[in-house]
mmCIF file of N, CA and C in Angstrom:
data_model
loop_
_atom_site.group_PDB
_atom_site.id
_atom_site.type_symbol
_atom_site.label_atom_id
_atom_site.label_comp_id
_atom_site.label_asym_id
_atom_site.label_seq_id
_atom_site.Cartn_x
_atom_site.Cartn_y
_atom_site.Cartn_z
ATOM 1 N N MET A 96 -6.871 -21.562 99.233
ATOM 2 C CA MET A 96 -5.909 -21.401 98.360
ATOM 3 C C MET A 96 -5.919 -19.917 98.069
ATOM 4 N N ALA A 97 -4.944 -19.309 97.585
ATOM 5 C CA ALA A 97 -4.838 -17.842 97.553
ATOM 6 C C ALA A 97 -5.457 -17.175 96.231
ATOM 7 N N SER A 98 -6.209 -16.155 96.707
ATOM 8 C CA SER A 98 -7.193 -15.472 94.946
ATOM 9 C C SER A 98 -6.156 -14.562 94.597
ATOM 10 N N VAL A 99 -6.486 -14.916 93.330
ATOM 11 C CA VAL A 99 -5.232 -14.104 92.339
ATOM 12 C C VAL A 99 -6.179 -13.328 91.328
ATOM 13 N N ASP A 100 -5.817 -11.944 91.745
ATOM 14 C CA ASP A 100 -6.186 -10.743 91.076
ATOM 15 C C ASP A 100 -6.310 -11.522 89.238
ATOM 16 N N SER A 101 -6.916 -10.429 88.544
ATOM 17 C CA SER A 101 -7.346 -10.447 86.991
ATOM 18 C C SER A 101 -5.419 -10.409 86.859
ATOM 19 N N GLY A 102 -5.212 -9.214 87.283
ATOM 20 C CA GLY A 102 -3.532 -8.736 86.759
ATOM 21 C C GLY A 102 -2.809 -10.088 86.641
ATOM 22 N N GLN A 103 -2.752 -10.347 87.834
ATOM 23 C CA GLN A 103 -1.924 -11.701 88.517
ATOM 24 C C GLN A 103 -1.900 -12.717 87.754
ATOM 25 N N ALA A 104 -3.694 -13.182 87.098
ATOM 26 C CA ALA A 104 -3.866 -14.166 86.264
ATOM 27 C C ALA A 104 -3.231 -13.894 84.789
ATOM 28 N N ASP A 105 -3.177 -12.601 84.129
ATOM 29 C CA ASP A 105 -2.985 -12.332 82.737
ATOM 30 C C ASP A 105 -0.934 -12.698 82.856
ATOM 31 N N VAL A 106 -0.715 -12.004 83.988
ATOM 32 C CA VAL A 106 0.797 -12.349 83.763
ATOM 33 C C VAL A 106 1.051 -13.741 83.966
ATOM 34 N N LEU A 107 0.562 -14.512 84.688
ATOM 35 C CA LEU A 107 0.835 -16.094 84.834
ATOM 36 C C LEU A 107 0.840 -16.811 83.433
ATOM 37 N N ALA A 108 -0.555 -16.151 82.782
ATOM 38 C CA ALA A 108 -0.931 -17.091 81.465
ATOM 39 C C ALA A 108 0.273 -16.543 80.334
ATOM 40 N N ASP A 109 0.174 -15.295 80.341
ATOM 41 C CA ASP A 109 1.202 -15.039 79.239
ATOM 42 C C ASP A 109 2.793 -15.564 79.778
ATOM 43 N N GLY A 110 3.098 -15.681 80.896
ATOM 44 C CA GLY A 110 4.251 -16.516 81.022
ATOM 45 C C GLY A 110 4.225 -17.539 80.445
ATOM 46 N N LEU A 111 3.125 -18.396 81.257
ATOM 47 C CA LEU A 111 2.757 -19.811 80.554
ATOM 48 C C LEU A 111 2.793 -19.876 79.362
ATOM 49 N N LEU A 112 2.413 -19.111 78.426
ATOM 50 C CA LEU A 112 2.293 -19.059 76.848
ATOM 51 C C LEU A 112 3.289 -18.651 76.146
ATOM 52 N N SER A 113 4.167 -18.222 77.045
ATOM 53 C CA SER A 113 5.518 -17.914 76.115
ATOM 54 C C SER A 113 6.907 -19.199 76.506
ATOM 55 N N VAL A 114 6.242 -19.753 77.614
ATOM 56 C CA VAL A 114 7.161 -20.977 77.456
ATOM 57 C C VAL A 114 6.379 -21.901 76.464
ATOM 58 N N ILE A 115 5.413 -22.502 76.271
ATOM 59 C CA ILE A 115 4.541 -24.015 75.798
ATOM 60 C C ILE A 115 4.511 -22.823 74.397
ATOM 61 N N LYS A 116 4.332 -21.760 73.993
ATOM 62 C CA LYS A 116 4.263 -21.429 72.559
ATOM 63 C C LYS A 116 5.325 -22.245 71.573
ATOM 64 N N PRO A 117 6.681 -21.884 71.777
ATOM 65 C CA PRO A 117 7.596 -22.612 70.997
ATOM 66 C C PRO A 117 7.242 -24.262 70.727
ATOM 67 N N ALA A 118 7.235 -24.597 71.550
ATOM 68 C CA ALA A 118 6.896 -26.125 71.542
ATOM 69 C C ALA A 118 5.458 -25.994 70.757
ATOM 70 N N VAL A 119 4.714 -25.679 70.962
ATOM 71 C CA VAL A 119 3.565 -25.887 70.347
ATOM 72 C C VAL A 119 3.739 -25.514 68.851
ATOM 73 N N GLU A 120 4.515 -24.721 68.279
ATOM 74 C CA GLU A 120 4.959 -23.880 67.415
ATOM 75 C C GLU A 120 5.755 -25.211 66.465
ATOM 76 N N GLU A 121 6.750 -25.308 66.918
ATOM 77 C CA GLU A 121 7.510 -26.693 66.953
ATOM 78 C C GLU A 121 6.744 -27.617 65.914
ATOM 79 N N VAL A 122 5.853 -28.489 66.949
ATOM 80 C CA VAL A 122 4.900 -29.455 67.050
ATOM 81 C C VAL A 122 4.032 -29.467 65.819
ATOM 82 N N ASP A 123 3.677 -27.861 65.515
ATOM 83 C CA ASP A 123 2.894 -27.702 64.622
ATOM 84 C C ASP A 123 3.395 -27.316 63.383
ATOM 85 N N ALA A 124 5.231 -27.349 63.059
ATOM 86 C CA ALA A 124 5.815 -27.788 61.809
ATOM 87 C C ALA A 124 5.920 -28.670 61.307
ATOM 88 N N GLN A 125 6.014 -29.795 62.441
ATOM 89 C CA GLN A 125 6.417 -31.352 62.335
ATOM 90 C C GLN A 125 4.876 -31.610 61.459
ATOM 91 N N VAL A 126 3.941 -31.312 61.894
ATOM 92 C CA VAL A 126 2.505 -31.900 61.825
ATOM 93 C C VAL A 126 2.152 -31.609 60.291
ATOM 94 N N GLU A 127 2.692 -30.331 59.750
ATOM 95 C CA GLU A 127 2.693 -29.869 58.563
ATOM 96 C C GLU A 127 3.449 -31.068 57.884
ATOM 97 N N ALA A 128 4.614 -30.672 58.295
ATOM 98 C CA ALA A 128 5.679 -31.961 57.541
ATOM 99 C C ALA A 128 5.259 -33.310 56.952
ATOM 100 N N VAL A 129 4.501 -33.890 58.176
ATOM 101 C CA VAL A 129 3.952 -35.478 57.996
ATOM 102 C C VAL A 129 2.976 -35.224 57.464
ATOM 103 N N ARG A 130 1.926 -34.224 57.031
ATOM 104 C CA ARG A 130 1.007 -33.787 56.430
ATOM 105 C C ARG A 130 1.387 -33.860 55.064
ATOM 106 N N GLU A 131 2.159 -32.847 54.819
ATOM 107 C CA GLU A 131 2.671 -32.776 53.165
ATOM 108 C C GLU A 131 3.132 -34.051 52.725
ATOM 109 N N SER A 132 4.066 -34.867 53.665
ATOM 110 C CA SER A 132 4.511 -36.648 53.125
ATOM 111 C C SER A 132 3.534 -37.333 52.892
ATOM 112 N N GLN A 133 2.433 -37.228 53.656
ATOM 113 C CA GLN A 133 0.853 -38.156 53.821
ATOM 114 C C GLN A 133 0.378 -37.436 52.442
ATOM 115 N N VAL A 134 0.245 -36.785 51.394
ATOM 116 C CA VAL A 134 -0.109 -36.218 50.173
ATOM 117 C C VAL A 134 0.641 -36.423 49.254
ATOM 118 N N GLU A 135 1.962 -36.497 49.537
ATOM 119 C CA GLU A 135 2.917 -37.281 48.870
ATOM 120 C C GLU A 135 2.984 -38.702 48.887
ATOM 121 N N LEU A 136 2.769 -39.515 49.528
ATOM 122 C CA LEU A 136 2.753 -40.885 49.808
ATOM 123 C C LEU A 136 1.157 -41.141 48.918
ATOM 124 N N ARG A 137 0.273 -40.708 49.207
ATOM 125 C CA ARG A 137 -1.420 -40.643 49.039
ATOM 126 C C ARG A 137 -1.162 -40.490 47.306
ATOM 127 N N GLU A 138 -0.346 -39.967 46.282
ATOM 128 C CA GLU A 138 -0.232 -39.737 45.242
ATOM 129 C C GLU A 138 0.343 -40.697 44.995
ATOM 130 N N TYR A 139 1.812 -41.032 45.162
ATOM 131 C CA TYR A 139 2.246 -41.998 44.776
ATOM 132 C C TYR A 139 1.445 -43.807 44.772
ATOM 133 N N ILE A 140 0.519 -43.734 45.857
ATOM 134 C CA ILE A 140 -0.288 -44.903 46.057
ATOM 135 C C ILE A 140 -1.345 -44.198 44.765
ATOM 136 N N ASP A 141 -2.149 -43.727 44.497
ATOM 137 C CA ASP A 141 -2.602 -43.521 43.747
ATOM 138 C C ASP A 141 -1.937 -44.223 42.411
ATOM 139 N N LYS A 142 -0.684 -43.451 42.134
ATOM 140 C CA LYS A 142 0.033 -43.640 40.648
ATOM 141 C C LYS A 142 0.475 -45.264 40.531
ATOM 142 N N LEU A 143 0.734 -46.083 41.687
ATOM 143 C CA LEU A 143 1.081 -47.033 41.786
ATOM 144 C C LEU A 143 -0.556 -48.115 41.325
ATOM 145 N N SER A 144 -1.636 -47.491 41.899
ATOM 146 C CA SER A 144 -2.666 -48.099 41.711
ATOM 147 C C SER A 144 -2.983 -48.258 40.333
ATOM 148 N N ARG A 145 -2.891 -46.666 40.016
ATOM 149 C CA ARG A 145 -3.774 -46.951 38.691
ATOM 150 C C ARG A 145 -2.663 -47.609 37.842
ATOM 151 N N GLU A 146 -1.472 -47.974 37.809
ATOM 152 C CA GLU A 146 -0.571 -48.702 37.214
ATOM 153 C C GLU A 146 -0.953 -49.807 37.220
ATOM 154 N N LEU A 147 -1.088 -50.735 38.318
ATOM 155 C CA LEU A 147 -1.617 -51.751 38.674
ATOM 156 C C LEU A 147 -2.841 -51.907 38.011
ATOM 157 N N HIS A 148 -3.740 -51.599 37.633
ATOM 158 C CA HIS A 148 -4.995 -51.822 37.379
ATOM 159 C C HIS A 148 -4.559 -51.616 35.814
ATOM 160 N N ARG A 149 -3.830 -50.958 35.065
ATOM 161 C CA ARG A 149 -3.833 -50.631 33.859
ATOM 162 C C ARG A 149 -3.080 -52.062 33.373
ATOM 163 N N LEU A 150 -1.733 -51.918 34.234
ATOM 164 C CA LEU A 150 -1.014 -53.907 33.613
ATOM 165 C C LEU A 150 -2.059 -54.567 34.146
ATOM 166 N N SER A 151 -3.233 -54.714 35.476
ATOM 167 C CA SER A 151 -3.889 -55.802 35.082
ATOM 168 C C SER A 151 -4.951 -56.015 33.957
ATOM 169 N N ASP A 152 -5.455 -54.752 33.352
ATOM 170 C CA ASP A 152 -6.158 -54.875 32.023
ATOM 171 C C ASP A 152 -5.600 -54.923 30.758
ATOM 172 N N LEU A 153 -4.057 -54.673 30.826
ATOM 173 C CA LEU A 153 -3.918 -55.122 29.646
ATOM 174 C C LEU A 153 -3.080 -56.479 29.321
ATOM 175 N N GLN A 154 -2.979 -57.377 30.193
ATOM 176 C CA GLN A 154 -2.349 -58.266 30.069
ATOM 177 C C GLN A 154 -2.568 -59.320 31.505
ATOM 178 N N ARG A 155 -2.781 -60.797 31.253
ATOM 179 C CA ARG A 155 -3.246 -62.103 31.815
ATOM 180 C C ARG A 155 -2.067 -62.164 32.568
ATOM 181 N N SER A 156 -2.036 -61.796 33.978
ATOM 182 C CA SER A 156 -0.664 -61.449 34.757
ATOM 183 C C SER A 156 -1.028 -63.162 36.058
ATOM 184 N N PRO A 157 0.411 -64.137 35.921
ATOM 185 C CA PRO A 157 -0.020 -65.221 36.300
ATOM 186 C C PRO A 157 -0.244 -65.126 38.099
ATOM 187 N N VAL A 158 -0.482 -63.862 37.975
ATOM 188 C CA VAL A 158 -0.428 -63.555 39.973
ATOM 189 C C VAL A 158 -1.639 -62.591 40.229
ATOM 190 N N ASN A 159 -2.715 -63.035 40.791
ATOM 191 C CA ASN A 159 -3.620 -61.943 40.565
ATOM 192 C C ASN A 159 -3.336 -60.648 41.446
ATOM 193 N N LEU A 160 -3.610 -59.402 40.903
ATOM 194 C CA LEU A 160 -3.116 -58.253 41.263
ATOM 195 C C LEU A 160 -4.274 -57.632 41.943
ATOM 196 N N ASP A 161 -5.410 -58.091 42.299
ATOM 197 C CA ASP A 161 -6.381 -57.335 42.443
ATOM 198 C C ASP A 161 -6.171 -57.039 44.329
ATOM 199 N N PRO A 162 -5.964 -58.233 44.829
ATOM 200 C CA PRO A 162 -5.914 -58.175 46.676
ATOM 201 C C PRO A 162 -4.657 -57.149 46.953
ATOM 202 N N TYR A 163 -3.847 -57.018 46.040
ATOM 203 C CA TYR A 163 -2.620 -55.744 45.729
ATOM 204 C C TYR A 163 -3.303 -54.488 45.912
ATOM 205 N N ILE A 164 -3.869 -54.512 44.939
ATOM 206 C CA ILE A 164 -4.693 -53.155 44.441
ATOM 207 C C ILE A 164 -5.496 -52.705 46.021
ATOM 208 N N GLN A 165 -6.046 -53.759 45.817
ATOM 209 C CA GLN A 165 -7.047 -53.333 47.475
ATOM 210 C C GLN A 165 -6.232 -52.882 48.784
ATOM 211 N N ASN A 166 -5.226 -53.740 48.487
ATOM 212 C CA ASN A 166 -4.267 -53.090 50.019
ATOM 213 C C ASN A 166 -3.833 -51.677 50.074
ATOM 214 N N LEU A 167 -3.328 -51.297 48.479
ATOM 215 C CA LEU A 167 -3.217 -49.924 48.544
ATOM 216 C C LEU A 167 -4.189 -49.117 48.572
ATOM 217 N N ALA A 168 -5.559 -49.284 48.204
ATOM 218 C CA ALA A 168 -6.745 -48.639 48.731
ATOM 219 C C ALA A 168 -6.630 -48.440 49.858
ATOM 220 N N ASN A 169 -6.503 -49.491 50.466
ATOM 221 C CA ASN A 169 -6.741 -48.936 52.351
ATOM 222 C C ASN A 169 -6.342 -48.567 52.709
ATOM 223 N N SER A 170 -4.865 -48.814 52.419
ATOM 224 C CA SER A 170 -3.564 -47.960 52.472
ATOM 225 C C SER A 170 -3.830 -46.308 52.470
ATOM 226 N N ARG A 171 -4.355 -45.888 51.524
ATOM 227 C CA ARG A 171 -4.829 -44.798 51.040
ATOM 228 C C ARG A 171 -5.834 -44.301 52.012
ATOM 229 N N HIS A 172 -7.141 -44.682 52.473
ATOM 230 C CA HIS A 172 -7.862 -44.830 53.256
ATOM 231 C C HIS A 172 -7.247 -44.202 54.739
ATOM 232 N N ARG A 173 -6.705 -44.876 55.196
ATOM 233 C CA ARG A 173 -6.289 -44.604 56.212
ATOM 234 C C ARG A 173 -5.129 -43.419 56.428
ATOM 235 N N ILE A 174 -4.248 -43.441 55.113
ATOM 236 C CA ILE A 174 -3.704 -41.899 55.293
ATOM 237 C C ILE A 174 -4.438 -40.909 55.419
ATOM 238 N N LEU A 175 -5.929 -40.807 54.811
ATOM 239 C CA LEU A 175 -6.868 -40.008 54.568
ATOM 240 C C LEU A 175 -7.116 -39.771 56.179
ATOM 241 N N LEU A 176 -7.187 -40.873 56.972
ATOM 242 C CA LEU A 176 -8.200 -40.854 58.030
ATOM 243 C C LEU A 176 -6.583 -39.814 59.169
ATOM 244 N N VAL A 177 -5.485 -40.471 59.164
ATOM 245 C CA VAL A 177 -4.609 -39.835 60.131
ATOM 246 C C VAL A 177 -4.366 -38.528 59.366
ATOM 247 N N ASN A 178 -4.262 -38.364 58.111
ATOM 248 C CA ASN A 178 -4.613 -36.691 58.030
ATOM 249 C C ASN A 178 -5.522 -36.270 58.290
ATOM 250 N N ASN A 179 -6.599 -36.075 58.509
ATOM 251 C CA ASN A 179 -7.922 -35.739 58.870
ATOM 252 C C ASN A 179 -7.787 -35.241 60.445
ATOM 253 N N ILE A 180 -7.113 -36.218 61.055
ATOM 254 C CA ILE A 180 -7.220 -36.432 62.632
ATOM 255 C C ILE A 180 -5.653 -35.218 62.952
ATOM 256 N N LEU A 181 -4.988 -35.432 62.053
ATOM 257 C CA LEU A 181 -3.852 -34.421 62.198
ATOM 258 C C LEU A 181 -4.649 -33.000 62.004
ATOM 259 N N GLU A 182 -4.921 -32.807 60.579
ATOM 260 C CA GLU A 182 -5.491 -31.571 60.331
ATOM 261 C C GLU A 182 -6.380 -31.155 62.031
ATOM 262 N N SER A 183 -7.590 -31.609 62.331
ATOM 263 C CA SER A 183 -8.112 -31.441 63.318
ATOM 264 C C SER A 183 -7.353 -30.823 64.497
ATOM 265 N N VAL A 184 -6.603 -32.053 64.885
ATOM 266 C CA VAL A 184 -5.168 -31.143 66.073
ATOM 267 C C VAL A 184 -4.741 -30.178 66.048
ATOM 268 N N GLN A 185 -4.158 -29.699 64.199
ATOM 269 C CA GLN A 185 -3.557 -28.839 64.028
ATOM 270 C C GLN A 185 -4.683 -27.344 64.254
ATOM 271 N N VAL A 186 -5.888 -27.835 63.718
ATOM 272 C CA VAL A 186 -6.628 -26.070 63.420
ATOM 273 C C VAL A 186 -7.008 -25.744 65.545
ATOM 274 N N SER A 187 -6.895 -26.980 66.514
ATOM 275 C CA SER A 187 -7.444 -27.479 67.544
ATOM 276 C C SER A 187 -5.913 -26.083 68.597
ATOM 277 N N CYS A 188 -4.864 -26.813 67.810
ATOM 278 C CA CYS A 188 -3.537 -26.256 68.658
ATOM 279 C C CYS A 188 -3.488 -24.829 67.994
ATOM 280 N N HIS A 189 -4.143 -24.090 66.851
ATOM 281 C CA HIS A 189 -3.823 -22.864 66.601
ATOM 282 C C HIS A 189 -4.983 -22.401 66.967
ATOM 283 N N VAL A 190 -6.273 -22.752 67.676
ATOM 284 C CA VAL A 190 -7.035 -21.859 68.053
ATOM 285 C C VAL A 190 -6.708 -21.403 69.399
ATOM 286 N N ARG A 191 -6.212 -22.260 70.225
ATOM 287 C CA ARG A 191 -6.009 -22.493 71.700
ATOM 288 C C ARG A 191 -4.781 -21.697 71.639
ATOM 289 N N VAL A 192 -4.156 -21.548 70.455
ATOM 290 C CA VAL A 192 -2.614 -20.630 71.039
ATOM 291 C C VAL A 192 -3.031 -19.144 70.684
ATOM 292 N N SER A 193 -4.209 -18.856 69.483
ATOM 293 C CA SER A 193 -4.829 -17.445 69.202
ATOM 294 C C SER A 193 -5.076 -16.794 69.890
ATOM 295 N N ARG A 194 -5.936 -17.932 70.799
ATOM 296 C CA ARG A 194 -6.537 -17.291 71.742
ATOM 297 C C ARG A 194 -5.845 -16.058 72.585
ATOM 298 N N ASN A 195 -4.462 -16.088 72.627
ATOM 299 C CA ASN A 195 -3.926 -15.377 72.837
ATOM 300 C C ASN A 195 -2.719 -14.584 72.711
ATOM 301 N N PRO A 196 -3.669 -13.369 71.633
ATOM 302 C CA PRO A 196 -2.418 -12.830 70.335
ATOM 303 C C PRO A 196 -1.625 -12.158 70.785
ATOM 304 N N GLY A 197 -1.175 -11.173 72.013
ATOM 305 C CA GLY A 197 -0.269 -10.599 72.435
ATOM 306 C C GLY A 197 0.846 -11.277 72.833
ATOM 307 N N THR A 198 1.042 -12.163 72.722
ATOM 308 C CA THR A 198 2.418 -13.013 73.192
ATOM 309 C C THR A 198 3.031 -13.637 71.488
#
């Protein structure tokens, strides 16, 4: 394999980054949109859960609402986990892309 000097390696790295960076930025924007929608979904789940608790406390329902409330809590937890994973991936991508600030 031929030896590549530092200048050629920098040119190659800059070229690769210029090709990859727009795709990473697009994915980053989409991840951010997903994270925002998950925050909104989590807020709706919280609101629905509070309303179900309130309804359950106010009147004796012929249907036991506790399993549904628990399902909402489980869904909220899974949303938080996915959101944390997305945030970690997003931070990792930012760190990798920002290592070469010249492009």
